[in-house]
Tab-separated table of C-alpha atoms in Angstrom:
chain	number	residue	atom	x	y	z
F	1	UNK	CA	9.889	-6.823	-30.375
F	2	UNK	CA	8.220	-7.564	-27.031
F	3	UNK	CA	8.971	-5.400	-24.013
F	4	UNK	CA	10.768	-8.343	-22.359
F	5	UNK	CA	12.928	-8.907	-25.427
F	6	UNK	CA	14.232	-5.343	-25.478
F	7	UNK	CA	15.510	-5.729	-21.902
F	8	UNK	CA	16.954	-9.163	-22.637
F	9	UNK	CA	18.896	-7.661	-25.522
F	10	UNK	CA	19.868	-4.668	-23.410
F	11	UNK	CA	21.378	-6.881	-20.724
F	12	UNK	CA	23.172	-9.052	-23.284
F	13	UNK	CA	24.759	-5.954	-24.797
F	14	UNK	CA	25.497	-3.998	-21.629
F	15	UNK	CA	26.127	-6.644	-18.927
F	16	UNK	CA	29.920	-6.417	-19.084
F	17	UNK	CA	29.807	-2.620	-18.879
F	18	UNK	CA	27.371	-2.792	-15.950
F	19	UNK	CA	29.580	-5.293	-14.123
F	20	UNK	CA	32.662	-3.149	-14.664
F	21	UNK	CA	30.947	-0.250	-12.882
F	22	UNK	CA	29.634	-2.422	-10.052
F	23	UNK	CA	31.043	-4.456	-7.140
F	24	UNK	CA	31.439	-8.179	-6.437
F	25	UNK	CA	28.494	-8.350	-4.015
F	26	UNK	CA	26.104	-7.133	-6.715
F	27	UNK	CA	27.712	-8.995	-9.610
F	28	UNK	CA	27.510	-12.311	-7.749
F	29	UNK	CA	23.703	-12.445	-8.098
F	30	UNK	CA	23.287	-10.517	-11.333
F	31	UNK	CA	23.301	-13.338	-13.901
F	32	UNK	CA	20.984	-15.512	-11.810
F	33	UNK	CA	18.483	-12.667	-11.532
F	34	UNK	CA	18.651	-12.068	-15.275
F	35	UNK	CA	17.980	-15.778	-15.874
F	36	UNK	CA	14.843	-15.566	-13.722
F	37	UNK	CA	13.607	-12.515	-15.610
F	38	UNK	CA	14.345	-14.133	-18.943
F	39	UNK	CA	12.346	-17.193	-17.922
F	40	UNK	CA	9.333	-15.450	-16.368
F	41	UNK	CA	9.073	-12.165	-18.305
F	42	UNK	CA	6.824	-9.386	-17.084
F	43	UNK	CA	3.741	-10.446	-15.090
F	44	UNK	CA	0.365	-10.093	-16.743
F	45	UNK	CA	-2.776	-8.929	-14.966
F	46	UNK	CA	-3.589	-12.606	-14.390
F	47	UNK	CA	-0.867	-12.642	-11.720
F	48	UNK	CA	-2.686	-11.846	-8.478
F	49	UNK	CA	-0.270	-9.215	-7.158
F	50	UNK	CA	-0.221	-7.359	-10.488
F	51	UNK	CA	-3.911	-7.513	-11.408
F	52	UNK	CA	-4.308	-3.718	-11.205
F	53	UNK	CA	-1.106	-2.687	-13.053
F	54	UNK	CA	-0.260	-3.109	-16.730
F	55	UNK	CA	3.460	-3.773	-16.317
F	56	UNK	CA	4.067	-4.580	-19.969
F	57	UNK	CA	2.679	-1.216	-21.099
F	58	UNK	CA	4.797	0.674	-18.569
F	59	UNK	CA	8.020	-0.976	-19.753
F	60	UNK	CA	7.154	-1.058	-23.478
F	61	UNK	CA	8.643	2.319	-24.560
F	62	UNK	CA	12.280	2.253	-25.601
F	63	UNK	CA	14.134	3.655	-22.593
F	64	UNK	CA	17.846	4.314	-22.423
F	65	UNK	CA	19.476	2.933	-19.286
F	66	UNK	CA	21.280	5.321	-16.950
F	67	UNK	CA	24.716	4.289	-15.643
F	68	UNK	CA	25.477	7.558	-13.892
F	69	UNK	CA	27.454	7.127	-10.664
F	70	UNK	CA	25.742	7.780	-7.354
F	71	UNK	CA	26.482	11.091	-5.701
F	72	UNK	CA	26.589	10.602	-1.951
F	73	UNK	CA	26.521	13.449	0.512
F	74	UNK	CA	29.015	12.729	3.323
F	75	UNK	CA	27.319	11.073	6.281
F	76	UNK	CA	28.239	8.859	9.189
F	77	UNK	CA	25.685	6.262	8.125
F	78	UNK	CA	25.355	6.267	4.330
F	79	UNK	CA	27.854	4.697	1.915
F	80	UNK	CA	28.274	3.421	-1.583
F	81	UNK	CA	27.782	-0.353	-1.321
F	82	UNK	CA	31.305	-1.056	-2.584
F	83	UNK	CA	32.632	1.002	0.359
F	84	UNK	CA	30.400	-0.679	2.959
F	85	UNK	CA	31.938	-0.739	6.468
F	86	UNK	CA	30.680	-4.317	6.983
F	87	UNK	CA	30.315	-7.292	4.673
F	88	UNK	CA	27.063	-6.764	2.744
F	89	UNK	CA	26.943	-10.307	1.349
F	90	UNK	CA	24.654	-11.673	4.123
F	91	UNK	CA	22.170	-8.886	3.360
F	92	UNK	CA	22.193	-7.949	-0.315
F	93	UNK	CA	19.445	-9.715	-2.297
F	94	UNK	CA	18.656	-12.009	0.641
F	95	UNK	CA	15.045	-11.068	1.462
F	96	UNK	CA	14.001	-9.575	-1.882
F	97	UNK	CA	11.547	-11.786	-3.749
F	98	UNK	CA	13.736	-13.480	-6.369
F	99	UNK	CA	10.691	-14.601	-8.361
F	100	UNK	CA	9.318	-11.072	-8.740
F	101	UNK	CA	10.013	-9.836	-12.275
F	102	UNK	CA	10.601	-6.196	-11.299
F	103	UNK	CA	13.032	-7.204	-8.555
F	104	UNK	CA	14.814	-9.614	-10.899
F	105	UNK	CA	15.171	-6.976	-13.627
F	106	UNK	CA	16.401	-4.419	-11.127
F	107	UNK	CA	18.983	-6.860	-9.745
F	108	UNK	CA	20.246	-7.575	-13.249
F	109	UNK	CA	20.511	-3.976	-14.451
F	110	UNK	CA	21.385	-1.916	-11.370
F	111	UNK	CA	25.067	-1.006	-11.255
F	112	UNK	CA	25.376	0.954	-8.027
F	113	UNK	CA	23.701	0.849	-4.610
F	114	UNK	CA	23.365	2.849	-1.428
F	115	UNK	CA	24.179	1.197	1.877
F	116	UNK	CA	22.665	2.741	5.007
F	117	UNK	CA	24.187	1.229	8.126
F	118	UNK	CA	23.604	2.224	11.758
F	119	UNK	CA	25.980	0.337	14.096
F	120	UNK	CA	24.924	-1.460	17.228
F	121	UNK	CA	23.371	0.671	19.986
F	122	UNK	CA	23.844	3.918	18.046
F	123	UNK	CA	21.141	6.476	17.328
F	124	UNK	CA	21.180	8.596	14.188
F	125	UNK	CA	20.307	11.976	15.671
F	126	UNK	CA	19.364	13.551	12.338
F	127	UNK	CA	17.265	11.958	9.584
F	128	UNK	CA	19.193	10.171	6.855
F	129	UNK	CA	17.893	11.822	3.674
F	130	UNK	CA	18.205	10.415	0.149
F	131	UNK	CA	17.015	12.818	-2.583
F	132	UNK	CA	16.585	11.468	-6.107
F	133	UNK	CA	16.154	13.907	-9.002
F	134	UNK	CA	15.133	12.725	-12.459
F	135	UNK	CA	16.704	14.861	-15.168
F	136	UNK	CA	17.629	14.194	-18.774
F	137	UNK	CA	17.126	14.959	-22.434
F	138	UNK	CA	15.744	11.561	-23.470
F	139	UNK	CA	13.507	8.821	-22.129
F	140	UNK	CA	15.588	7.171	-19.412
F	141	UNK	CA	15.352	4.100	-17.198
F	142	UNK	CA	16.747	4.465	-13.684
F	143	UNK	CA	17.491	1.345	-11.621
F	144	UNK	CA	18.135	2.007	-7.942
F	145	UNK	CA	19.047	-0.190	-5.007
F	146	UNK	CA	19.112	0.675	-1.310
F	147	UNK	CA	20.238	-1.645	1.484
F	148	UNK	CA	19.376	-0.573	5.034
F	149	UNK	CA	20.872	-2.390	8.039
F	150	UNK	CA	19.897	-1.232	11.531
F	151	UNK	CA	22.005	-3.181	14.003
F	152	UNK	CA	20.886	-4.419	17.415
F	153	UNK	CA	19.633	-1.613	19.654
F	154	UNK	CA	20.145	1.056	16.959
F	155	UNK	CA	17.661	3.705	15.852
F	156	UNK	CA	17.254	5.798	12.700
F	157	UNK	CA	14.897	7.832	10.526
F	158	UNK	CA	15.350	7.464	6.750
F	159	UNK	CA	13.624	9.743	4.213
F	160	UNK	CA	13.723	8.810	0.514
F	161	UNK	CA	12.288	11.341	-1.934
F	162	UNK	CA	11.644	11.214	-5.690
F	163	UNK	CA	11.434	14.324	-7.848
F	164	UNK	CA	11.221	14.919	-11.592
F	165	UNK	CA	12.075	18.347	-12.950
F	166	UNK	CA	12.031	17.740	-16.704
F	167	UNK	CA	9.312	17.093	-19.263
F	168	UNK	CA	10.772	13.743	-20.272
F	169	UNK	CA	9.626	10.157	-19.826
F	170	UNK	CA	11.324	8.377	-16.942
F	171	UNK	CA	11.000	4.797	-15.759
F	172	UNK	CA	12.289	3.981	-12.279
F	173	UNK	CA	12.735	0.574	-10.657
F	174	UNK	CA	13.723	0.642	-7.016
F	175	UNK	CA	14.389	-2.188	-4.571
F	176	UNK	CA	14.886	-1.467	-0.872
F	177	UNK	CA	15.941	-4.224	1.530
F	178	UNK	CA	15.650	-3.457	5.247
F	179	UNK	CA	17.170	-5.519	8.054
F	180	UNK	CA	16.176	-4.473	11.572
F	181	UNK	CA	17.998	-6.506	14.172
F	182	UNK	CA	16.812	-7.193	17.725
F	183	UNK	CA	15.600	-4.133	19.649
F	184	UNK	CA	16.170	-1.830	16.670
F	185	UNK	CA	13.894	1.034	15.606
F	186	UNK	CA	13.404	2.495	12.129
F	187	UNK	CA	11.102	5.133	10.641
F	188	UNK	CA	11.199	4.880	6.832
F	189	UNK	CA	9.519	7.408	4.526
F	190	UNK	CA	9.087	7.208	0.742
F	191	UNK	CA	7.777	10.402	-0.844
F	192	UNK	CA	7.039	10.776	-4.550
F	193	UNK	CA	6.727	14.108	-6.378
F	194	UNK	CA	7.235	13.288	-10.042
F	195	UNK	CA	5.340	14.104	-13.254
F	196	UNK	CA	2.603	12.433	-15.359
F	197	UNK	CA	5.348	11.210	-17.714
F	198	UNK	CA	7.012	9.133	-14.981
F	199	UNK	CA	6.483	5.463	-14.163
F	200	UNK	CA	7.797	4.312	-10.789
F	201	UNK	CA	8.037	0.765	-9.445
F	202	UNK	CA	9.271	0.508	-5.853
F	203	UNK	CA	9.626	-2.823	-4.008
F	204	UNK	CA	10.397	-2.708	-0.279
F	205	UNK	CA	11.310	-5.808	1.738
F	206	UNK	CA	11.558	-5.579	5.535
F	207	UNK	CA	12.992	-8.224	7.879
F	208	UNK	CA	12.448	-7.714	11.609
F	209	UNK	CA	14.138	-9.412	14.531
F	210	UNK	CA	13.010	-9.614	18.135
F	211	UNK	CA	11.613	-6.614	20.057
F	212	UNK	CA	12.058	-4.217	17.152
F	213	UNK	CA	9.779	-1.554	15.723
F	214	UNK	CA	9.460	-0.340	12.125
F	215	UNK	CA	7.217	2.353	10.652
F	216	UNK	CA	6.992	2.622	6.870
F	217	UNK	CA	5.184	5.567	5.268
F	218	UNK	CA	4.492	5.776	1.532
F	219	UNK	CA	3.370	9.212	0.307
F	220	UNK	CA	2.392	9.680	-3.364
F	221	UNK	CA	1.747	13.359	-4.047
F	222	UNK	CA	2.213	13.553	-7.826
F	223	UNK	CA	3.245	11.137	-10.567
F	224	UNK	CA	2.172	9.202	-13.632
F	225	UNK	CA	2.061	5.478	-12.942
F	226	UNK	CA	3.091	4.397	-9.456
F	227	UNK	CA	3.345	0.876	-8.142
F	228	UNK	CA	4.537	0.354	-4.568
F	229	UNK	CA	5.068	-3.079	-3.059
F	230	UNK	CA	5.942	-3.665	0.590
F	231	UNK	CA	6.614	-7.129	2.053
F	232	UNK	CA	7.252	-7.439	5.799
F	233	UNK	CA	8.649	-10.498	7.585
F	234	UNK	CA	8.100	-10.440	11.348
F	235	UNK	CA	10.479	-13.204	12.422
F	236	UNK	CA	11.223	-12.204	16.009
F	237	UNK	CA	8.877	-12.138	19.001
F	238	UNK	CA	7.382	-8.912	20.387
F	239	UNK	CA	7.997	-6.866	17.247
F	240	UNK	CA	5.651	-4.383	15.623
F	241	UNK	CA	5.207	-2.937	12.150
F	242	UNK	CA	3.178	0.080	11.057
F	243	UNK	CA	2.437	0.647	7.369
F	244	UNK	CA	0.841	3.968	6.419
F	245	UNK	CA	0.046	5.250	2.952
F	246	UNK	CA	-1.284	8.496	1.486
F	247	UNK	CA	-2.061	8.619	-2.254
F	248	UNK	CA	-3.487	11.525	-4.260
F	249	UNK	CA	-4.491	10.909	-7.869
F	250	UNK	CA	-5.633	13.288	-10.600
F	251	UNK	CA	-5.681	13.454	-14.389
F	252	UNK	CA	-5.019	9.934	-15.684
F	253	UNK	CA	-2.638	9.016	-12.868
F	254	UNK	CA	-2.567	5.394	-11.646
F	255	UNK	CA	-1.471	4.464	-8.117
F	256	UNK	CA	-1.215	0.842	-6.967
F	257	UNK	CA	-0.108	-0.158	-3.454
F	258	UNK	CA	0.353	-3.844	-2.671
F	259	UNK	CA	1.381	-5.007	0.806
F	260	UNK	CA	2.060	-8.292	2.582
F	261	UNK	CA	2.720	-8.648	6.309
F	262	UNK	CA	3.887	-12.119	7.347
F	263	UNK	CA	3.530	-12.840	11.079
F	264	UNK	CA	5.979	-15.686	11.608
F	265	UNK	CA	6.616	-15.270	15.355
F	266	UNK	CA	4.268	-14.913	18.359
F	267	UNK	CA	3.387	-11.764	20.317
F	268	UNK	CA	3.742	-9.351	17.387
F	269	UNK	CA	1.621	-6.399	16.312
F	270	UNK	CA	0.863	-4.883	12.922
F	271	UNK	CA	-1.128	-1.795	11.979
F	272	UNK	CA	-1.904	-0.666	8.461
F	273	UNK	CA	-3.663	2.459	7.194
F	274	UNK	CA	-3.837	3.511	3.529
F	275	UNK	CA	-5.986	6.410	2.324
F	276	UNK	CA	-6.592	7.560	-1.259
F	277	UNK	CA	-8.192	10.573	-2.878
F	278	UNK	CA	-8.702	9.963	-6.597
F	279	UNK	CA	-10.009	12.726	-8.866
F	280	UNK	CA	-10.635	13.315	-12.601
F	281	UNK	CA	-9.970	10.013	-14.449
F	282	UNK	CA	-7.312	8.708	-12.076
F	283	UNK	CA	-7.270	5.115	-10.843
F	284	UNK	CA	-6.245	3.853	-7.433
F	285	UNK	CA	-5.706	0.298	-6.242
F	286	UNK	CA	-4.889	-1.226	-2.873
F	287	UNK	CA	-4.326	-4.886	-2.021
F	288	UNK	CA	-3.071	-5.869	1.422
F	289	UNK	CA	-2.676	-9.305	2.948
F	290	UNK	CA	-2.048	-10.217	6.582
F	291	UNK	CA	-0.570	-13.716	6.891
F	292	UNK	CA	-0.351	-15.447	10.280
F	293	UNK	CA	1.727	-18.628	10.489
F	294	UNK	CA	0.554	-21.607	12.622
F	295	UNK	CA	3.055	-20.926	15.412
F	296	UNK	CA	2.442	-17.160	15.503
F	297	UNK	CA	0.022	-17.035	18.442
F	298	UNK	CA	-1.074	-13.896	20.334
F	299	UNK	CA	-0.997	-11.666	17.275
F	300	UNK	CA	-2.793	-8.323	17.042
F	301	UNK	CA	-3.345	-6.908	13.556
F	302	UNK	CA	-5.502	-4.150	12.092
F	303	UNK	CA	-5.690	-3.260	8.390
F	304	UNK	CA	-7.700	-0.270	7.132
F	305	UNK	CA	-8.108	1.152	3.639
F	306	UNK	CA	-10.304	4.256	3.210
F	307	UNK	CA	-10.853	5.897	-0.172
F	308	UNK	CA	-12.537	9.000	-1.560
F	309	UNK	CA	-13.605	9.229	-5.200
F	310	UNK	CA	-13.786	12.960	-5.852
F	311	UNK	CA	-15.166	12.700	-9.405
F	312	UNK	CA	-17.641	10.388	-11.155
F	313	UNK	CA	-14.943	9.094	-13.528
F	314	UNK	CA	-12.340	8.238	-10.870
F	315	UNK	CA	-11.952	4.559	-9.997
F	316	UNK	CA	-10.754	2.764	-6.872
F	317	UNK	CA	-10.095	-0.971	-6.406
F	318	UNK	CA	-9.538	-2.382	-2.946
F	319	UNK	CA	-8.727	-5.884	-1.733
F	320	UNK	CA	-7.942	-6.374	1.987
F	321	UNK	CA	-7.133	-9.985	2.907
F	322	UNK	CA	-6.507	-12.164	5.956
F	323	UNK	CA	-4.853	-15.592	5.879
F	324	UNK	CA	-4.695	-16.997	9.408
F	325	UNK	CA	-3.410	-20.389	10.582
F	326	UNK	CA	-3.245	-19.651	14.334
F	327	UNK	CA	-6.218	-19.704	16.701
F	328	UNK	CA	-5.274	-17.183	19.415
F	329	UNK	CA	-5.120	-13.934	17.467
F	330	UNK	CA	-6.927	-10.596	17.118
F	331	UNK	CA	-7.000	-9.684	13.437
F	332	UNK	CA	-9.365	-7.382	11.590
F	333	UNK	CA	-9.547	-5.557	8.296
F	334	UNK	CA	-11.829	-2.981	6.749
F	335	UNK	CA	-12.241	-1.074	3.519
F	336	UNK	CA	-14.441	1.793	2.391
F	337	UNK	CA	-14.921	3.600	-0.929
F	338	UNK	CA	-17.089	6.696	-0.930
F	339	UNK	CA	-17.799	10.069	-2.494
F	340	UNK	CA	-17.757	13.563	-1.067
F	341	UNK	CA	-20.139	14.018	1.871
F	342	UNK	CA	-22.895	16.207	0.423
F	343	UNK	CA	-24.284	17.072	3.855
F	344	UNK	CA	-20.865	18.339	4.976
F	345	UNK	CA	-20.567	20.344	1.755
F	346	UNK	CA	-24.029	21.834	2.302
F	347	UNK	CA	-23.176	22.703	5.916
F	348	UNK	CA	-19.983	24.509	4.883
F	349	UNK	CA	-21.641	26.367	1.991
F	350	UNK	CA	-24.409	27.548	4.315
F	351	UNK	CA	-21.675	29.224	6.351
F	352	UNK	CA	-20.274	31.141	3.428
F	353	UNK	CA	-17.517	28.802	2.262
F	354	UNK	CA	-17.448	28.493	-1.553
F	355	UNK	CA	-17.944	24.961	-2.849
F	356	UNK	CA	-14.405	24.545	-4.342
F	357	UNK	CA	-12.885	25.658	-1.041
F	358	UNK	CA	-15.181	23.345	0.912
F	359	UNK	CA	-14.166	20.382	-1.253
F	360	UNK	CA	-10.486	21.190	-0.734
F	361	UNK	CA	-10.921	21.426	3.032
F	362	UNK	CA	-12.744	18.080	3.188
F	363	UNK	CA	-10.116	16.307	1.092
F	364	UNK	CA	-7.346	17.822	3.158
F	365	UNK	CA	-8.990	16.700	6.402
F	366	UNK	CA	-9.501	13.207	4.981
F	367	UNK	CA	-5.749	12.801	4.431
F	368	UNK	CA	-4.878	14.335	7.776
F	369	UNK	CA	-5.233	11.033	9.614
F	370	UNK	CA	-2.226	9.624	7.759
F	371	UNK	CA	-0.063	12.744	7.996
F	372	UNK	CA	-0.849	13.056	11.719
F	373	UNK	CA	0.973	9.781	12.382
F	374	UNK	CA	4.328	10.997	11.047
F	375	UNK	CA	6.610	11.253	14.078
F	376	UNK	CA	9.243	13.620	12.673
F	377	UNK	CA	7.620	17.021	13.195
F	378	UNK	CA	9.436	19.095	10.516
F	379	UNK	CA	8.476	16.532	7.890
F	380	UNK	CA	4.922	16.318	9.187
F	381	UNK	CA	4.475	20.096	8.993
F	382	UNK	CA	6.029	20.180	5.517
F	383	UNK	CA	3.646	17.484	4.277
F	384	UNK	CA	0.611	19.312	5.683
F	385	UNK	CA	1.556	22.215	3.405
F	386	UNK	CA	2.349	20.040	0.391
F	387	UNK	CA	-0.877	18.032	0.637
F	388	UNK	CA	-2.922	21.239	0.787
F	389	UNK	CA	-1.002	22.664	-2.180
F	390	UNK	CA	-1.634	19.448	-4.071
F	391	UNK	CA	-5.389	19.724	-3.595
F	392	UNK	CA	-5.281	23.370	-4.625
F	393	UNK	CA	-3.383	22.553	-7.811
F	394	UNK	CA	-0.320	24.500	-6.681
F	395	UNK	CA	2.143	21.597	-6.480
F	396	UNK	CA	3.277	21.605	-10.114
F	397	UNK	CA	6.892	20.940	-9.217
F	398	UNK	CA	8.943	20.436	-6.103
F	399	UNK	CA	10.040	23.740	-4.594
F	400	UNK	CA	12.220	22.192	-1.912
F	401	UNK	CA	14.072	18.919	-2.346
F	402	UNK	CA	15.044	18.744	1.327
F	403	UNK	CA	11.691	17.882	2.902
F	404	UNK	CA	13.219	17.555	6.345
F	405	UNK	CA	14.354	21.188	6.569
């Protein structure tokens, strides 16, 4: 049986049960999404956006699907989708890439969803925190959906964390759709602390209106196979997007970040910084494209990917791209892959710092540029500690699920 076939059979057997636990907004697009997945199947490495990830291998084991209900901590801004304070139909599954196999499978199998909604001209004073814990006694597939709507003039910080506490195989698919209306502001953080037995596929889709600002930060501290996709649609004038990523790989871990920023309106700005440290036999991959439409004049865009291979067997693949159809723009990209600076190591050892400590300090400083840009100070300070623990081999499991404390 192929990996696609097992999920086709799973949906055929469980679709009625899934629908009974879901709501009309989600069920309305479920069968169509399943039809797309059934037609396309999982992408091979010949598909450009998946050339660095073996999707079929990740989904091949026989996972049991989880239909556990969502547990929501009371909040003024977070709801179960079926209890949404506004009609979610104009938002749900509207900007997600319908042709993407992971998104299609998630749309077909997910039974519950979170809805984060900040009304017009309101400011969420405290961060909106979503903690996911993976626990179980058997190999389990988790399908998660989050819809974020920031109304006109509203502002929020959203922190989404992934943790795995058990020595079991887990497969997670996650789709996040973000709608930022005119003059809205959002800081969105995704932080992964799972285990080598976990595979995580997260697809984020961001739609921006006029005069709005979004910052998306993807932090991969520990895991097994991680694949993060982020597509941004700048469709209103004078908007800006910042994408930052920090990825630390060790063992046989694989981390793949794939981004697309579409400038479809004039006078917009985008900044992108992704940094990797890959050690042992781990593999990192980054592919980022900046697209500028013909009418999107007066664009400023900067894309940077910097990578450190800390062992001879670690591998890093990088592919920054520009696709520009306007003539009055300032766009640039750059990528570097290097090894530990031997002169810096020598300098530190000459001053009495042991070589392992010197290597840790250099790796920690290398990642500091990404962590420094986190606006929310308690989270920034917490991540300084966690990144250092990670490099010292002391981050075996999460010791605090509330990173914003």
